[in-house]
C-alpha positions in Angstrom: 112.4 136.2 130.9 111.3 133.1 128.9 110.2 135.5 126.1 113.7 137.0 125.8 115.3 133.5 125.9 113.1 132.4 123.0 114.2 135.3 120.8 117.7 134.0 120.0 116.3 130.5 119.3 113.7 131.9 116.9 116.3 134.0 115.2 118.6 131.1 114.9 115.9 128.8 113.4 114.8 131.5 110.9 118.4 132.1 109.9 119.0 128.4 109.5 115.9 128.0 107.3 116.8 130.9 105.2 120.4 129.7 104.9 119.3 126.3 103.6 116.8 127.9 101.2 119.5 130.3 99.9 122.0 127.5 99.5 119.5 125.5 97.5 118.5 128.4 95.3 122.2 129.2 94.6 122.9 125.5 93.6 119.8 125.3 91.5 120.5 128.5 89.6 124.0 127.4 89.0 122.9 124.1 87.5 120.1 125.7 85.4 122.4 128.4 84.0 124.9 125.8 82.7 125.0 125.0 78.9 123.9 121.4 79.6 120.6 122.8 81.0 119.7 125.0 77.9 116.6 122.9 77.2 116.2 121.4 80.6 113.1 121.5 82.9 113.3 121.2 86.6 110.7 120.6 89.3 112.0 120.8 92.9 110.2 120.9 96.2 111.5 120.7 99.8 109.4 120.8 102.9 110.1 120.0 106.6 108.5 117.0 108.1 105.3 119.0 109.0 104.8 120.0 105.4 106.1 123.6 105.7 107.7 124.8 102.6 111.5 125.1 102.7 112.3 125.7 99.0 110.7 125.2 95.6 111.6 125.7 92.0 108.7 125.1 89.6 107.2 122.9 92.3 103.9 122.6 90.5 105.4 121.7 87.1 104.6 118.2 85.9 107.6 116.4 84.5 108.4 112.8 83.5 109.2 111.1 86.8 110.7 107.7 85.9 110.8 105.3 88.8 110.0 107.8 91.6 106.5 107.1 90.2 106.7 103.9 92.3 106.2 106.1 95.5 102.6 106.8 94.4 101.9 103.1 93.6 103.4 101.6 96.7 101.7 104.0 99.1 98.3 103.4 97.5 98.8 99.6 97.5 99.8 99.6 101.2 96.9 101.7 102.1 94.2 100.0 100.0 95.3 96.4 100.0 97.0 96.4 103.4 100.6 95.6 104.3 99.6 91.9 105.1 98.0 91.3 101.7 99.2 88.1 100.0 98.8 86.8 96.5 97.7 83.2 96.0 98.5 80.5 93.5 96.4 77.3 93.6 96.1 73.9 91.9 92.9 72.0 91.3 91.4 69.5 89.0 88.2 68.7 87.1 86.7 65.2 86.9 87.6 62.4 89.3 90.6 60.5 90.6 90.3 56.7 90.3 93.0 54.2 91.0 95.6 57.0 90.7 94.4 58.3 87.4 92.8 61.8 87.1 90.1 61.5 84.6 90.0 65.2 83.8 92.1 68.3 83.6 94.7 69.7 86.0 94.7 73.5 86.6 97.2 76.0 88.1 96.0 79.5 88.5 97.0 82.7 90.3 95.8 86.2 91.1 98.9 87.6 89.5 101.5 86.9 92.2 104.6 88.8 90.9 106.9 86.8 93.3 106.0 83.3 92.1 109.3 81.6 91.4 111.4 84.6 92.4 114.9 84.3 93.8 114.7 87.3 96.1 113.1 85.7 99.1 114.1 82.8 101.2 111.7 79.8 100.8 110.0 81.3 97.7 112.4 80.2 95.0 111.3 78.2 92.0 112.3 74.9 93.5 110.3 75.6 96.7 107.1 76.2 94.7 107.7 73.1 92.6 108.5 70.8 95.5 105.4 71.9 97.4 103.2 71.5 94.4 104.6 68.0 93.7 104.0 66.9 97.3 100.4 68.1 97.1 99.8 66.2 93.9 101.3 63.0 95.4 99.2 63.5 98.5 96.0 63.8 96.3 96.7 60.3 94.9 97.3 61.5 91.3 99.7 59.3 89.4 98.5 60.0 85.9 96.5 62.8 84.2 94.4 61.7 81.3 93.4 65.2 80.4 95.2 68.5 79.9 97.6 70.5 82.1 96.2 74.1 82.0 97.7 77.2 83.5 94.8 79.6 83.8 96.2 83.1 83.4 92.8 84.8 83.0 92.8 86.7 86.3 94.0 89.8 84.5 93.1 91.0 81.0 95.2 90.0 78.0 97.2 93.3 77.7 100.4 92.6 79.7 102.2 95.9 79.2 101.0 99.5 79.5 100.4 101.1 76.1 102.9 103.9 76.7 106.0 101.7 77.1 108.8 102.3 74.5 109.4 99.3 72.2 113.1 99.4 73.1 112.3 98.5 76.7 109.7 95.7 76.2 112.1 92.8 75.6 114.6 93.7 78.3 114.2 92.4 81.9 113.0 95.8 83.2 110.3 95.8 80.6 108.7 92.5 81.6 104.9 92.6 81.5 102.5 91.4 84.1 100.3 88.4 83.5 97.6 86.6 85.4 100.2 84.0 86.2 103.8 85.3 86.5 106.8 83.1 86.8 110.5 83.8 87.7 109.7 87.5 87.7 109.1 87.1 83.9 112.7 87.3 83.1 115.7 85.2 81.9 119.4 85.5 81.5 121.6 84.7 78.5 125.3 84.0 78.8 126.9 85.4 75.7 130.5 85.0 74.7 131.3 87.9 72.5 128.3 87.8 70.2 127.6 84.0 70.5 125.0 82.5 72.8 126.5 80.1 75.3 123.4 79.1 77.4 120.2 80.4 79.1 119.4 80.5 82.8 116.6 78.2 81.9 115.1 76.8 78.7 112.6 79.2 77.1 109.6 77.5 75.5 109.3 77.7 71.8 111.3 80.9 71.2 113.2 81.4 67.9 116.1 83.9 68.1 117.4 86.4 65.6 120.9 87.3 66.7 122.2 90.6 65.2 124.8 91.2 67.9 128.2 92.8 67.1 131.3 92.9 69.2 133.1 96.0 70.3 133.4 98.5 73.0 133.9 97.8 76.7 130.3 97.7 78.1 126.9 96.1 77.4 125.2 98.1 74.6 122.8 95.3 73.6 119.0 95.3 73.4 116.6 92.4 73.5 113.3 92.6 71.7 110.5 90.2 72.7 106.8 90.8 72.5 104.2 89.2 74.8 103.0 85.8 73.4 105.4 86.1 70.5 107.6 83.1 69.4 110.2 85.3 67.8 112.9 87.2 69.7 115.7 89.4 68.6 118.9 90.7 70.1 121.1 93.5 68.6 123.6 96.1 69.6 127.1 95.5 70.8 128.9 93.4 73.5 132.6 93.4 74.4 134.7 90.9 72.5 136.6 88.1 74.2 134.5 87.9 77.4 131.2 86.4 78.6 128.4 88.9 79.3 125.1 88.2 81.0 122.1 89.9 79.3 118.7 89.7 80.8 115.4 89.7 78.9 111.7 89.6 79.3 110.0 86.2 79.0 107.4 86.4 76.2 104.9 84.0 77.7 105.5 83.3 81.4 102.3 81.3 82.0 103.2 78.9 79.3 106.8 78.8 80.6 105.4 77.7 84.0 103.2 75.1 82.3 106.1 73.6 80.4 108.3 73.4 83.6 105.5 71.8 85.6 104.9 69.2 82.9 108.7 68.4 83.0 108.5 68.2 86.8 105.6 65.7 86.8 107.1 63.6 84.0 110.4 63.3 85.8 108.5 62.1 88.9 106.6 59.5 87.1 103.3 61.4 86.6 102.3 61.3 83.0 100.0 63.7 81.2 98.0 62.4 78.2 96.5 65.7 77.1 98.2 69.0 76.0 99.9 71.6 78.0 98.4 75.0 77.5 97.2 78.3 79.0 93.9 80.2 79.0 95.1 82.9 76.7 97.0 80.5 74.4 93.7 78.8 73.8 91.9 82.1 73.3 94.4 83.2 70.7 93.5 80.2 68.6 89.8 80.8 69.0 89.2 78.1 71.6 88.1 78.3 75.2 88.6 76.3 78.4 86.3 75.7 81.2 86.6 77.7 84.4 88.9 76.5 87.1 87.0 74.2 89.5 86.8 75.4 93.0 85.6 72.2 94.7 88.7 70.1 93.9 91.5 72.4 95.1 94.5 70.5 96.4 97.1 73.2 96.8 97.4 76.8 97.8 100.6 78.8 97.8 100.8 82.3 99.3 103.3 85.1 98.4 105.3 87.1 100.9 103.2 89.9 102.5 102.8 93.1 100.6 105.2 95.1 102.9 107.9 92.6 101.9 107.0 93.0 98.2 107.0 96.8 98.5 110.5 96.6 100.0 112.0 95.0 96.8 109.7 97.1 94.6 111.4 100.2 95.9 114.8 98.9 96.7 115.5 97.3 93.3 112.9 99.2 91.3 111.1 96.2 89.9 108.7 97.4 87.2 106.8 94.1 87.1 105.8 94.6 90.8 104.4 98.1 90.0 102.3 97.0 87.1 101.0 94.0 89.0 100.0 96.3 91.9 98.2 98.6 89.5 96.1 95.8 88.1 95.5 94.2 91.5 94.1 97.4 92.8 91.9 97.7 89.7 90.7 94.2 90.2 90.2 94.3 93.9 88.6 97.8 94.1 86.8 98.1 90.8 86.6 94.6 89.5 88.2 95.5 86.2 91.9 94.5 86.0 93.1 96.7 83.2 95.9 99.3 83.2 93.4 102.1 82.4 91.3 101.2 85.4 94.3 100.9 87.7 95.7 104.2 86.6 92.4 105.9 87.1 92.1 104.4 90.5 95.6 105.6 91.5 94.8 109.1 90.4 91.5 109.1 92.3 93.2 107.8 95.4 95.7 110.6 95.5 93.1 113.2 94.6 91.2 112.0 97.7 94.3 112.7 99.7 94.4 116.3 98.7 96.8 116.3 95.7 95.7 118.5 92.9 94.9 116.1 90.0 96.5 118.5 87.5 99.8 117.6 89.1 99.5 113.8 88.7 99.2 112.6 85.1 99.9 108.8 85.6 100.4 106.4 82.7 101.5 103.3 84.6 102.5 102.0 88.0 106.2 101.8 87.7 107.4 105.0 85.9 108.8 103.3 82.8 106.4 105.1 80.6 107.7 108.6 79.5 104.0 109.6 79.5 104.0 109.9 83.3 104.0 113.6 84.3 104.1 114.5 88.0 105.2 117.5 89.9 107.8 117.6 92.7 105.2 119.1 95.1 102.8 116.2 94.5 105.6 113.7 95.3 106.4 115.5 98.5 102.7 115.4 99.5 102.7 111.7 98.9 105.8 111.2 101.0 104.3 113.3 103.8 101.1 111.2 103.7 103.1 108.0 104.0 105.0 109.3 107.0 101.8 109.5 109.0 100.7 105.9 108.4 101.3 102.9 110.6 103.0 101.0 107.9 105.5 103.8 107.2 108.5 101.9 108.7 108.2 99.1 106.1 107.8 101.7 103.3 110.8 103.7 104.4 113.0 100.6 104.7 112.6 100.0 101.0 114.3 103.3 100.1 117.9 102.8 99.0 120.6 105.0 100.5 122.3 107.0 97.7 124.8 109.8 98.3 124.2 109.4 102.0 120.5 110.2 101.6 117.5 107.8 102.0 115.8 108.3 98.6 114.2 106.6 95.6 115.7 107.3 92.2 114.3 107.3 88.7 116.0 107.1 85.4 114.7 106.9 81.8 115.9 108.6 78.6 116.4 112.3 79.3 114.8 112.1 82.8 116.3 111.8 86.3 114.6 112.1 89.6 115.2 111.6 93.3 112.6 111.7 96.1 112.9 110.8 99.8 113.8 111.9 103.3 116.8 113.5 104.8 117.8 114.5 108.4 120.5 117.2 108.4 123.4 117.4 110.8 121.4 119.9 112.9 118.5 117.5 113.3 116.2 119.1 110.8 114.0 116.6 108.9 113.4 117.3 105.2 111.1 115.7 102.7 112.0 116.4 99.0 111.5 115.6 95.4 113.7 116.8 92.5 112.8 115.9 88.9 115.0 116.9 85.9 114.2 116.5 82.2 116.2 117.1 79.1 119.5 117.8 80.8 122.1 117.1 78.2 125.5 115.5 78.9 127.6 115.4 82.1 126.9 113.3 85.2 123.3 114.2 85.9 123.2 112.2 89.2 126.2 114.0 90.6 124.8 117.3 89.5 121.6 116.6 91.4 123.6 115.2 94.4 125.4 118.5 94.6 122.1 120.3 95.1 120.8 117.8 97.6 124.0 118.0 99.6 122.6 121.3 101.0 120.1 119.3 103.0 122.8 117.4 104.9 
């Protein structure tokens, strides 16, 4: 009797699965036969929560992923560094303190905390860090510094942005590089009235601007160009006339920016500095060197939010800085070589060890901003399935935005659009999916892909 009762259920489940597969196939073929898709490439893969294939279209084809690349980076970081991992920023000094005078240099250093001075977390804003540092200095008895104020940014190597990033992206806020000491997420805002600068969110240190803005149109069509450690910045493009626009850029030298702000903080509180204000790499650029940060005279330690909280914002707001910092951190922590190349190699080896075919994951960075990233939809689904089995999955899942009623991460760069995530249908079926589209011309690409993904609802 039980056998006969199971037959309708099995038939129903099989029909349902076939129905979803057929619906997906119909929607995909409709999109790919449109004139907009004449030169387009699509990689699409859907499985159930146990990894059983539901539907695929070129599932093994590697395409430019954009920000869904962050899935691979965040999972590897949570697994290898741990969800409770914290970055640290410290202050220490060389020499001796006598009668309130530090006869030596004062150092601030970090292991690349990307949240230092951020505005996203309660109790971690710039003023919180500054106030705690000031209190520690006063407690140490320092009232005057006879030497230098040095921000030691040597924890990572000198190259702050991956080699494959487009020049058009580097100076904009989403193209901010990662340094050994990061500050205010390495970005700033400019209030611009028409094409005239009004003010900055904070004073940038020693940056000379070339303003080639024009007015016109109804939206922000401007681009900022800044290069790491450069003292020249340019903005061009077009902004609407007769209104104030906020344009966000990438800080050229965040460690030096922090040094300048700390000097101002100390001066305003009656603590003078006789020497110069500088950084490790600023000195190296001029052919000079500084002594290593002393470990015996540490007076201050400041910890970042835990990694699970960092991954939340990394996924939710797609912060490229976080991804590149995580890549370098894994390279430093696991292979003692904090370069992008080492981090990318580590990331690929990590996923190879989890069973993903290395031919389906050609990584170029940790965030997806590089168009040189090529990943298949099947590989992304395998990564999502792996994450689902881990004890930190809830924190990972929470970071995914809800778009079109589906919990998924999106990715967008020139001529590339992707979505990857999790969806529970009305019937209770749990799906894991990735869809990557390259070279689709014109139209609303997101809405076109939403129409396909609606079949999973």
